[in-house]
CSV table of C-alpha atoms in Angstrom, one decimal:
chain,number,residue,atom,x,y,z
X,1,MET,CA,-48.2,-25.6,2.2
X,2,LEU,CA,-48.1,-28.1,5.1
X,3,GLU,CA,-45.2,-27.4,7.5
X,4,PRO,CA,-43.5,-30.1,9.5
X,5,ALA,CA,-43.7,-30.3,13.2
X,6,LEU,CA,-40.6,-30.5,15.5
X,7,PRO,CA,-39.7,-34.1,16.3
X,8,GLY,CA,-38.7,-34.0,19.9
X,9,THR,CA,-37.9,-32.1,23.0
X,10,GLY,CA,-35.1,-29.9,21.5
X,11,SER,CA,-31.4,-29.9,22.0
X,12,HIS,CA,-29.3,-28.6,24.8
X,13,LEU,CA,-26.3,-27.7,22.6
X,14,LYS,CA,-23.8,-27.8,25.5
X,15,GLU,CA,-24.6,-31.5,25.9
X,16,ARG,CA,-23.8,-34.4,23.5
X,17,LEU,CA,-26.4,-34.5,20.7
X,18,ARG,CA,-28.8,-37.5,20.8
X,19,LEU,CA,-29.4,-38.7,17.3
X,20,ALA,CA,-31.6,-41.3,15.8
X,21,TYR,CA,-29.7,-42.7,12.8
X,22,PHE,CA,-31.5,-44.2,9.7
X,23,SER,CA,-29.5,-45.6,6.8
X,24,PRO,CA,-29.3,-48.8,4.8
X,25,LEU,CA,-26.8,-51.2,6.4
X,26,PRO,CA,-25.5,-54.7,5.7
X,27,PRO,CA,-26.5,-57.1,4.3
X,28,ASP,CA,-27.7,-54.4,1.8
X,29,HIS,CA,-25.1,-53.2,-0.7
X,30,SER,CA,-24.9,-49.6,-1.9
X,31,GLY,CA,-22.6,-46.7,-1.8
X,32,ILE,CA,-24.6,-45.2,1.1
X,33,VAL,CA,-24.1,-48.4,3.1
X,34,ASP,CA,-20.3,-48.0,2.7
X,35,TYR,CA,-20.7,-44.3,3.6
X,36,SER,CA,-22.5,-45.1,6.9
X,37,LEU,CA,-20.0,-47.8,7.9
X,38,GLU,CA,-17.3,-45.2,7.5
X,39,LEU,CA,-19.2,-42.3,9.2
X,40,LEU,CA,-20.7,-44.1,12.2
X,41,PRO,CA,-17.4,-44.8,14.1
X,42,GLU,CA,-16.4,-41.1,13.9
X,43,LEU,CA,-19.9,-39.7,14.6
X,44,ALA,CA,-20.3,-42.1,17.6
X,45,ARG,CA,-17.3,-40.4,19.2
X,46,LEU,CA,-19.0,-37.0,19.1
X,47,ALA,CA,-22.7,-37.8,19.7
X,48,ASP,CA,-25.0,-40.3,21.3
X,49,LEU,CA,-26.3,-42.4,18.5
X,50,THR,CA,-29.1,-45.0,18.2
X,51,ILE,CA,-29.2,-47.0,15.0
X,52,PHE,CA,-32.7,-47.9,13.9
X,53,THR,CA,-32.6,-51.0,11.7
X,54,ASN,CA,-34.3,-54.3,11.1
X,55,ALA,CA,-31.3,-55.9,9.5
X,56,LYS,CA,-29.5,-58.5,11.6
X,57,GLN,CA,-26.1,-57.4,10.3
X,58,GLY,CA,-27.1,-53.8,11.0
X,59,VAL,CA,-27.6,-54.8,14.6
X,60,GLN,CA,-24.1,-56.4,14.5
X,61,VAL,CA,-22.7,-53.1,13.2
X,62,GLY,CA,-24.2,-51.3,16.3
X,63,GLN,CA,-22.7,-53.9,18.6
X,64,GLU,CA,-19.3,-53.7,17.1
X,65,LEU,CA,-19.3,-49.9,17.4
X,66,GLY,CA,-20.7,-49.9,20.9
X,67,VAL,CA,-23.7,-47.9,19.4
X,68,ALA,CA,-27.2,-48.5,20.7
X,69,PHE,CA,-29.7,-50.0,18.2
X,70,GLN,CA,-33.4,-50.5,18.1
X,71,PRO,CA,-35.9,-52.1,15.7
X,72,PHE,CA,-37.0,-49.6,13.0
X,73,ALA,CA,-40.6,-49.5,14.3
X,74,GLU,CA,-39.6,-48.5,17.8
X,75,PHE,CA,-38.7,-44.9,16.8
X,76,SER,CA,-42.4,-43.8,16.7
X,77,SER,CA,-42.8,-44.3,20.4
X,78,GLY,CA,-39.4,-43.0,21.4
X,79,GLN,CA,-38.8,-40.1,19.2
X,80,THR,CA,-38.9,-37.6,22.0
X,81,ASP,CA,-35.7,-39.3,23.4
X,82,PHE,CA,-33.7,-37.7,20.6
X,83,ASP,CA,-32.7,-34.2,19.5
X,84,LEU,CA,-33.2,-35.2,15.9
X,85,PRO,CA,-33.6,-38.1,13.5
X,86,LEU,CA,-31.0,-38.3,10.8
X,87,TYR,CA,-32.3,-39.8,7.5
X,88,HIS,CA,-30.0,-40.9,4.7
X,89,ILE,CA,-31.8,-40.8,1.4
X,90,GLY,CA,-30.5,-41.9,-2.0
X,91,ASN,CA,-31.8,-43.7,-5.1
X,92,SER,CA,-31.5,-47.3,-4.2
X,93,PRO,CA,-34.7,-49.2,-3.2
X,94,HIS,CA,-33.1,-49.8,0.3
X,95,HIS,CA,-34.3,-46.3,1.3
X,96,GLU,CA,-38.0,-47.0,0.9
X,97,ASN,CA,-38.9,-47.4,4.6
X,98,ILE,CA,-36.6,-44.5,5.6
X,99,TYR,CA,-38.2,-42.2,3.0
X,100,HIS,CA,-41.8,-42.9,4.2
X,101,LEU,CA,-40.7,-42.4,7.8
X,102,ALA,CA,-39.0,-39.1,6.9
X,103,LEU,CA,-42.3,-37.8,5.5
X,104,ARG,CA,-44.3,-39.0,8.6
X,105,GLN,CA,-41.9,-37.8,11.2
X,106,PRO,CA,-39.7,-35.1,9.8
X,107,GLY,CA,-36.1,-34.7,10.7
X,108,LEU,CA,-32.8,-33.8,9.2
X,109,VAL,CA,-32.4,-35.4,5.7
X,110,VAL,CA,-28.9,-36.2,4.3
X,111,LEU,CA,-29.7,-36.0,0.6
X,112,HIS,CA,-26.9,-37.9,-1.1
X,113,GLU,CA,-28.3,-37.1,-4.6
X,114,ASN,CA,-30.4,-34.0,-5.3
X,115,GLY,CA,-32.6,-35.9,-7.7
X,116,ILE,CA,-34.5,-38.9,-6.3
X,117,HIS,CA,-36.9,-39.4,-9.3
X,118,GLN,CA,-35.4,-42.8,-10.1
X,119,PHE,CA,-36.1,-44.0,-6.6
X,120,LEU,CA,-39.6,-42.7,-6.5
X,121,ALA,CA,-40.4,-44.1,-9.9
X,122,ARG,CA,-39.2,-47.5,-8.7
X,123,ILE,CA,-41.1,-47.6,-5.4
X,124,GLY,CA,-44.1,-46.0,-7.2
X,125,LYS,CA,-44.5,-49.5,-8.9
X,126,LEU,CA,-44.8,-48.2,-12.5
X,127,ASP,CA,-45.3,-51.8,-13.6
X,128,SER,CA,-48.5,-52.3,-11.6
X,129,ASP,CA,-49.9,-49.5,-9.5
X,130,CYS,CA,-49.2,-46.1,-10.9
X,131,GLY,CA,-51.0,-44.3,-8.0
X,132,PRO,CA,-48.0,-43.3,-5.9
X,133,TYR,CA,-46.0,-42.0,-8.9
X,134,VAL,CA,-49.0,-40.0,-10.2
X,135,ARG,CA,-49.3,-38.4,-6.8
X,136,ASP,CA,-45.6,-37.6,-6.6
X,137,LEU,CA,-45.5,-35.9,-10.0
X,138,GLY,CA,-48.9,-34.2,-9.3
X,139,TYR,CA,-47.4,-32.8,-6.1
X,140,VAL,CA,-44.7,-31.0,-8.1
X,141,LEU,CA,-46.4,-30.1,-11.4
X,142,GLY,CA,-50.1,-30.2,-10.5
X,143,PRO,CA,-52.6,-31.7,-13.1
X,144,ALA,CA,-50.0,-31.5,-15.9
X,145,GLY,CA,-47.7,-33.7,-13.7
X,146,MET,CA,-50.4,-36.2,-13.2
X,147,ASP,CA,-51.0,-36.4,-16.9
X,148,LEU,CA,-47.3,-36.9,-17.5
X,149,ALA,CA,-47.1,-39.6,-14.9
X,150,TRP,CA,-49.9,-41.6,-16.6
X,151,ASP,CA,-48.1,-41.2,-20.0
X,152,VAL,CA,-44.9,-42.5,-18.4
X,153,CYS,CA,-46.8,-45.4,-16.8
X,154,PHE,CA,-48.4,-46.5,-20.1
X,155,GLY,CA,-45.1,-46.1,-22.0
X,156,GLN,CA,-46.2,-43.1,-24.0
X,157,GLU,CA,-43.4,-40.8,-22.6
X,158,PRO,CA,-40.0,-41.6,-21.2
X,159,CYS,CA,-39.4,-41.2,-17.5
X,160,PRO,CA,-38.1,-37.7,-16.9
X,161,CYS,CA,-35.7,-39.0,-14.2
X,162,PHE,CA,-32.9,-36.5,-15.0
X,163,SER,CA,-35.0,-33.4,-15.7
X,164,ILE,CA,-37.3,-33.4,-12.7
X,165,PRO,CA,-35.6,-34.1,-9.3
X,166,LEU,CA,-38.9,-35.0,-7.7
X,167,ASN,CA,-37.5,-34.2,-4.2
X,168,ASN,CA,-40.1,-31.5,-3.4
X,169,ARG,CA,-42.3,-33.5,-1.0
X,170,LEU,CA,-39.2,-34.6,1.0
X,171,VAL,CA,-37.6,-31.2,1.0
X,172,ASP,CA,-40.9,-29.6,2.1
X,173,ARG,CA,-41.4,-32.0,4.9
X,174,SER,CA,-37.8,-32.0,6.2
X,175,LEU,CA,-36.6,-29.8,9.1
X,176,GLY,CA,-33.3,-29.3,7.3
X,177,LEU,CA,-31.0,-30.9,4.8
X,178,ILE,CA,-27.3,-31.9,4.6
X,179,VAL,CA,-25.8,-32.2,1.1
X,180,HIS,CA,-22.3,-33.0,-0.1
X,181,SER,CA,-21.8,-30.3,-2.8
X,182,GLN,CA,-22.1,-26.6,-3.1
X,183,SER,CA,-24.0,-27.0,-6.3
X,184,ALA,CA,-26.6,-29.2,-4.6
X,185,ALA,CA,-26.9,-26.7,-1.8
X,186,ALA,CA,-27.4,-23.8,-4.2
X,187,SER,CA,-30.1,-25.7,-6.1
X,188,LEU,CA,-32.0,-26.6,-3.0
X,189,ARG,CA,-31.8,-23.0,-1.7
X,190,GLU,CA,-33.3,-21.8,-4.9
X,191,GLN,CA,-36.0,-24.4,-4.6
X,192,ARG,CA,-36.9,-23.8,-1.0
X,193,ALA,CA,-35.1,-20.8,0.5
X,194,ASP,CA,-36.6,-21.1,4.0
X,195,ARG,CA,-35.2,-24.6,4.6
X,196,PRO,CA,-31.9,-24.8,6.6
X,197,ILE,CA,-29.4,-26.4,4.3
X,198,ALA,CA,-25.8,-27.3,5.2
X,199,PHE,CA,-22.9,-28.4,3.1
X,200,VAL,CA,-20.8,-31.2,4.5
X,201,PRO,CA,-18.1,-32.8,2.2
X,202,GLN,CA,-18.7,-36.4,1.5
X,203,LEU,CA,-16.3,-38.4,3.6
X,204,MET,CA,-13.6,-40.6,2.1
X,205,PRO,CA,-10.7,-42.3,3.9
X,206,VAL,CA,-7.4,-42.4,2.1
X,207,ARG,CA,-6.6,-46.0,1.2
X,208,SER,CA,-3.8,-47.3,-1.1
X,209,GLY,CA,-4.2,-50.5,-3.0
X,210,GLN,CA,-1.9,-53.1,-4.6
X,211,SER,CA,-1.6,-52.7,-8.4
X,212,ARG,CA,-2.6,-55.8,-10.5
X,213,ARG,CA,-0.8,-54.6,-13.6
X,214,SER,CA,1.4,-57.7,-13.8
X,215,ALA,CA,-1.7,-59.9,-13.9
X,216,LEU,CA,-2.8,-57.9,-17.0
X,217,GLY,CA,0.6,-58.3,-18.6
X,218,ALA,CA,1.2,-54.6,-18.5
X,219,ASN,CA,4.7,-53.2,-18.4
X,220,ASP,CA,6.0,-49.9,-17.0
X,221,ASN,CA,5.2,-48.1,-20.3
X,222,THR,CA,1.6,-49.2,-20.4
X,223,ILE,CA,-0.9,-46.4,-19.8
X,224,ILE,CA,-4.0,-47.8,-18.2
X,225,PHE,CA,-7.3,-45.9,-18.2
X,226,ALA,CA,-10.3,-47.1,-16.1
X,227,THR,CA,-13.9,-46.5,-15.5
X,228,ILE,CA,-15.1,-47.7,-12.1
X,229,GLY,CA,-18.3,-48.2,-10.2
X,230,GLN,CA,-21.7,-49.3,-11.4
X,231,ILE,CA,-21.4,-49.4,-15.2
X,232,ALA,CA,-24.5,-47.9,-16.9
X,233,LYS,CA,-25.2,-45.7,-19.9
X,234,ASN,CA,-24.7,-42.5,-17.9
X,235,ARG,CA,-21.0,-43.5,-17.5
X,236,GLN,CA,-20.6,-42.5,-21.2
X,237,LEU,CA,-18.4,-45.5,-22.0
X,238,ASN,CA,-19.2,-45.1,-25.7
X,239,SER,CA,-17.4,-41.7,-25.6
X,240,SER,CA,-14.4,-42.8,-23.5
X,241,LEU,CA,-13.9,-46.0,-25.5
X,242,GLN,CA,-14.1,-44.2,-28.8
X,243,ALA,CA,-11.5,-41.8,-27.6
X,244,PHE,CA,-9.4,-44.7,-26.3
X,245,ALA,CA,-9.6,-46.5,-29.6
X,246,THR,CA,-8.1,-43.4,-31.3
X,247,LEU,CA,-5.5,-42.9,-28.6
X,248,ARG,CA,-4.4,-46.5,-28.9
X,249,ARG,CA,-3.0,-45.9,-32.5
X,250,GLN,CA,-0.2,-43.9,-30.9
X,251,PHE,CA,-0.1,-45.9,-27.6
X,252,PRO,CA,-0.6,-49.5,-28.8
X,253,ASP,CA,0.3,-51.0,-25.4
X,254,SER,CA,-2.4,-49.0,-23.6
X,255,LEU,CA,-5.2,-50.7,-21.8
X,256,TYR,CA,-8.7,-49.8,-20.6
X,257,LEU,CA,-10.2,-51.3,-17.4
X,258,ILE,CA,-14.0,-51.5,-16.8
X,259,VAL,CA,-14.3,-52.2,-13.1
X,260,GLY,CA,-17.8,-52.8,-11.7
X,261,GLN,CA,-21.2,-54.4,-12.3
X,262,GLU,CA,-22.7,-53.7,-15.7
X,263,VAL,CA,-26.3,-52.8,-15.5
X,264,GLY,CA,-29.1,-51.7,-17.9
X,265,ASP,CA,-29.1,-52.2,-21.6
X,266,LEU,CA,-25.6,-51.1,-22.3
X,267,ASP,CA,-24.2,-53.5,-25.0
X,268,LEU,CA,-20.5,-53.4,-24.2
X,269,ASP,CA,-19.8,-56.6,-26.2
X,270,LYS,CA,-20.9,-54.9,-29.4
X,271,LEU,CA,-19.3,-51.6,-28.6
X,272,ILE,CA,-15.9,-53.2,-27.9
X,273,ALA,CA,-16.2,-55.4,-30.9
X,274,ASP,CA,-17.1,-52.5,-33.2
X,275,LEU,CA,-14.1,-50.5,-32.0
X,276,GLU,CA,-11.8,-53.6,-32.3
X,277,LEU,CA,-10.7,-53.3,-28.7
X,278,GLY,CA,-11.1,-56.9,-27.7
X,279,ASP,CA,-7.4,-57.3,-26.8
X,280,SER,CA,-7.1,-54.0,-24.9
X,281,VAL,CA,-10.2,-53.8,-22.7
X,282,TYR,CA,-10.4,-55.8,-19.4
X,283,ARG,CA,-13.8,-56.1,-17.6
X,284,THR,CA,-13.9,-57.3,-14.0
X,285,GLY,CA,-17.7,-57.4,-13.5
X,286,TYR,CA,-19.0,-56.9,-10.0
X,287,VAL,CA,-16.2,-56.6,-7.5
X,288,ASP,CA,-17.1,-58.1,-4.1
X,289,GLY,CA,-15.0,-56.4,-1.5
X,290,LEU,CA,-13.7,-52.9,-1.1
X,291,ALA,CA,-10.0,-54.0,-0.9
X,292,ASP,CA,-10.3,-55.7,-4.3
X,293,PHE,CA,-12.0,-52.6,-5.7
X,294,ILE,CA,-9.2,-50.3,-4.5
X,295,ASP,CA,-6.6,-52.7,-5.9
X,296,TRP,CA,-8.2,-52.3,-9.3
X,297,ILE,CA,-8.2,-48.5,-8.9
X,298,ALA,CA,-4.5,-48.7,-8.1
X,299,THR,CA,-3.9,-50.7,-11.2
X,300,ALA,CA,-4.9,-47.8,-13.4
X,301,ASP,CA,-3.0,-44.6,-14.1
X,302,VAL,CA,-6.1,-42.4,-14.8
X,303,ILE,CA,-9.8,-42.9,-13.8
X,304,VAL,CA,-12.3,-41.7,-16.4
X,305,ASN,CA,-15.5,-40.7,-14.6
X,306,LEU,CA,-17.9,-39.2,-17.1
X,307,ARG,CA,-21.3,-39.1,-15.4
X,308,TYR,CA,-23.9,-37.5,-17.6
X,309,PRO,CA,-26.5,-36.4,-17.0
X,310,THR,CA,-26.0,-35.6,-13.3
X,311,ILE,CA,-28.7,-35.8,-10.7
X,312,GLY,CA,-26.8,-33.8,-8.2
X,313,GLU,CA,-24.7,-36.7,-7.0
X,314,THR,CA,-21.3,-36.5,-5.3
X,315,SER,CA,-19.4,-39.4,-6.9
X,316,ALA,CA,-18.0,-41.9,-4.4
X,317,ALA,CA,-16.2,-43.6,-7.3
X,318,ALA,CA,-14.3,-40.3,-8.2
X,319,LEU,CA,-13.5,-39.7,-4.5
X,320,ARG,CA,-12.2,-43.3,-4.1
X,321,ALA,CA,-10.0,-42.8,-7.1
X,322,LEU,CA,-8.5,-39.6,-5.7
X,323,ALA,CA,-8.1,-41.3,-2.3
X,324,ALA,CA,-6.1,-44.0,-4.0
X,325,SER,CA,-3.8,-41.3,-5.5
X,326,ARG,CA,-5.2,-41.5,-9.0
X,327,PRO,CA,-6.2,-38.4,-11.1
X,328,VAL,CA,-9.7,-38.3,-12.6
X,329,ILE,CA,-11.2,-37.1,-15.9
X,330,VAL,CA,-14.7,-35.7,-15.3
X,331,TYR,CA,-17.3,-33.7,-17.1
X,332,ASP,CA,-17.3,-30.0,-16.0
X,333,HIS,CA,-20.8,-29.8,-14.4
X,334,GLY,CA,-22.4,-30.2,-11.0
X,335,TRP,CA,-20.2,-31.4,-8.2
X,336,TYR,CA,-17.5,-32.4,-10.6
X,337,SER,CA,-16.8,-28.8,-11.4
X,338,GLU,CA,-15.9,-28.2,-7.7
X,339,LEU,CA,-12.9,-30.6,-7.8
X,340,PRO,CA,-9.5,-28.8,-7.9
X,341,ASP,CA,-7.7,-28.6,-11.2
X,342,THR,CA,-4.7,-30.0,-9.5
X,343,VAL,CA,-6.3,-33.4,-9.1
X,344,SER,CA,-8.8,-33.5,-12.0
X,345,CYS,CA,-9.1,-32.8,-15.7
X,346,LYS,CA,-12.5,-31.3,-16.6
X,347,VAL,CA,-14.0,-31.5,-20.1
X,348,THR,CA,-17.2,-30.0,-21.5
X,349,PRO,CA,-20.0,-32.6,-21.4
X,350,ARG,CA,-20.2,-34.7,-24.6
X,351,ASP,CA,-17.2,-32.9,-26.2
X,352,GLU,CA,-15.5,-35.9,-27.7
X,353,GLU,CA,-12.6,-33.9,-29.2
X,354,GLN,CA,-11.8,-32.3,-25.9
X,355,LEU,CA,-12.0,-35.7,-24.1
X,356,LEU,CA,-9.5,-37.2,-26.7
X,357,THR,CA,-7.1,-34.3,-26.3
X,358,THR,CA,-7.2,-34.7,-22.5
X,359,MET,CA,-6.6,-38.4,-22.6
X,360,PHE,CA,-3.7,-37.9,-25.0
X,361,ALA,CA,-2.2,-35.2,-22.8
X,362,LEU,CA,-2.2,-37.5,-19.7
X,363,ALA,CA,-1.0,-40.6,-21.7
X,364,SER,CA,1.9,-38.5,-23.0
X,365,ASP,CA,2.9,-37.1,-19.5
X,366,ARG,CA,3.2,-39.9,-17.0
X,367,GLU,CA,5.0,-37.6,-14.5
X,368,ARG,CA,1.9,-35.3,-14.6
X,369,CYS,CA,-0.3,-38.3,-13.8
X,370,ARG,CA,1.9,-39.2,-10.8
X,371,SER,CA,2.0,-35.6,-9.6
X,372,MET,CA,-1.8,-35.2,-9.8
X,373,GLY,CA,-2.2,-38.5,-8.0
X,374,HIS,CA,0.0,-37.4,-5.1
X,375,GLN,CA,-2.0,-34.2,-4.8
X,376,ALA,CA,-5.2,-36.1,-5.0
X,377,SER,CA,-4.6,-38.1,-1.9
X,378,ARG,CA,-3.5,-35.0,0.0
X,379,PHE,CA,-6.7,-33.2,-1.1
X,380,ILE,CA,-8.8,-36.1,0.2
X,381,GLN,CA,-7.0,-36.2,3.5
X,382,ALA,CA,-7.5,-32.5,4.0
X,383,GLU,CA,-11.1,-32.1,2.8
X,384,HIS,CA,-12.8,-35.5,3.1
X,385,ASP,CA,-11.2,-37.2,6.1
X,386,PRO,CA,-14.0,-39.1,8.0
X,387,ALA,CA,-13.1,-37.5,11.4
X,388,VAL,CA,-13.2,-34.0,9.8
X,389,CYS,CA,-16.5,-34.7,8.1
X,390,ALA,CA,-18.1,-36.1,11.3
X,391,ALA,CA,-17.1,-32.9,13.1
X,392,SER,CA,-18.7,-30.9,10.3
X,393,TYR,CA,-21.9,-33.0,10.8
X,394,ILE,CA,-22.0,-31.9,14.5
X,395,THR,CA,-21.5,-28.3,13.6
X,396,ALA,CA,-24.1,-28.4,10.9
X,397,ILE,CA,-26.7,-30.2,13.1
X,398,GLU,CA,-26.2,-27.7,16.0
X,399,SER,CA,-26.5,-24.8,13.6
X,400,LEU,CA,-29.6,-26.3,12.0
X,401,LEU,CA,-31.2,-27.0,15.4
X,402,ALA,CA,-30.7,-23.4,16.4
X,403,GLU,CA,-32.2,-22.2,13.1
X,404,ILE,CA,-35.1,-24.6,13.4
X,405,ALA,CA,-35.8,-23.5,17.0
X,406,SER,CA,-35.8,-19.8,16.0
X,407,LYS,CA,-38.4,-20.5,13.2
X,408,TYR,CA,-40.8,-22.9,14.8
X,409,ARG,CA,-40.9,-21.9,18.5
């Protein structure tokens, strides 16, 4: 197996680290864009950063932070000026150039989701040129993977996006990885035990919003559930709305908020109509602006975050809810299982009876909801504060550099 070469001159760990930083930045929109905008100010206090970007607003970000910036292509000639490149990888198409650079010039990969099959299928151009996707699946599964890729390309098989992470090439080429959950770290260690892997909690600042309950005509007795973030089939709204429809017979004033852009072939109009929930479900559509998004979180009493299947993500939506002092209902798998019981209610994936029981319990005990919300914001402040997470980055990078040096020199 081809092993990556060291990127630069090495680190003098008593000096400030010199890091090349690669991430999508404005005008791109994604959870990782928001993440970088919150991490960069804290990380810049602890290390010498250079942001590599071609985005005009990305350059502006660097100027506002007092952080050096260079055009993306300049890294190739100046990589020896840095201890390590830091590559942020997720499933949006904004990571394409970063991903290819991470393969050519290995560094430390921040893997925001363990599975990147959706990303590689998208940039593999399944609608025109299947070659890149065939090579990626062939790298993991050999000839059988190549056959599967062709079947997917020609519509004879569904894309196995959730069952095959397809991160092998990236993991094999990386010098080390940072992940945001213990479950993702355990999975990667099982996959490639010789790679340095560090767990750094996903950062999340505590922010309180202004409730918009009055705009919805809600009174103090109204229990409001909400699903937030990008609304797709894997949010399991069919399950949560069916449970809500049953719950509403006992709590007729209750409301359900759907906050975020609706994507894919999820037919919410039909689902809401079939359940006769037209007067109790409010949909915001895409929310342009973090402050407005947090206001909608603050409007709800409980956030229902039922991601299934999981691809090893750490849910920024769930963390934003906790940071806004709202308890969450989650499926008991992956990272979600790592949340404390004091701030979350965990249900077995796809167990609709248990979900209904949980929603009933919270609707019947508003004081419990408030108590969990108070504990949620304290938990975020203690474990996910941006300054604490930035310091964890430095500790992890220094440890990884020492481990890398002992293996490759």
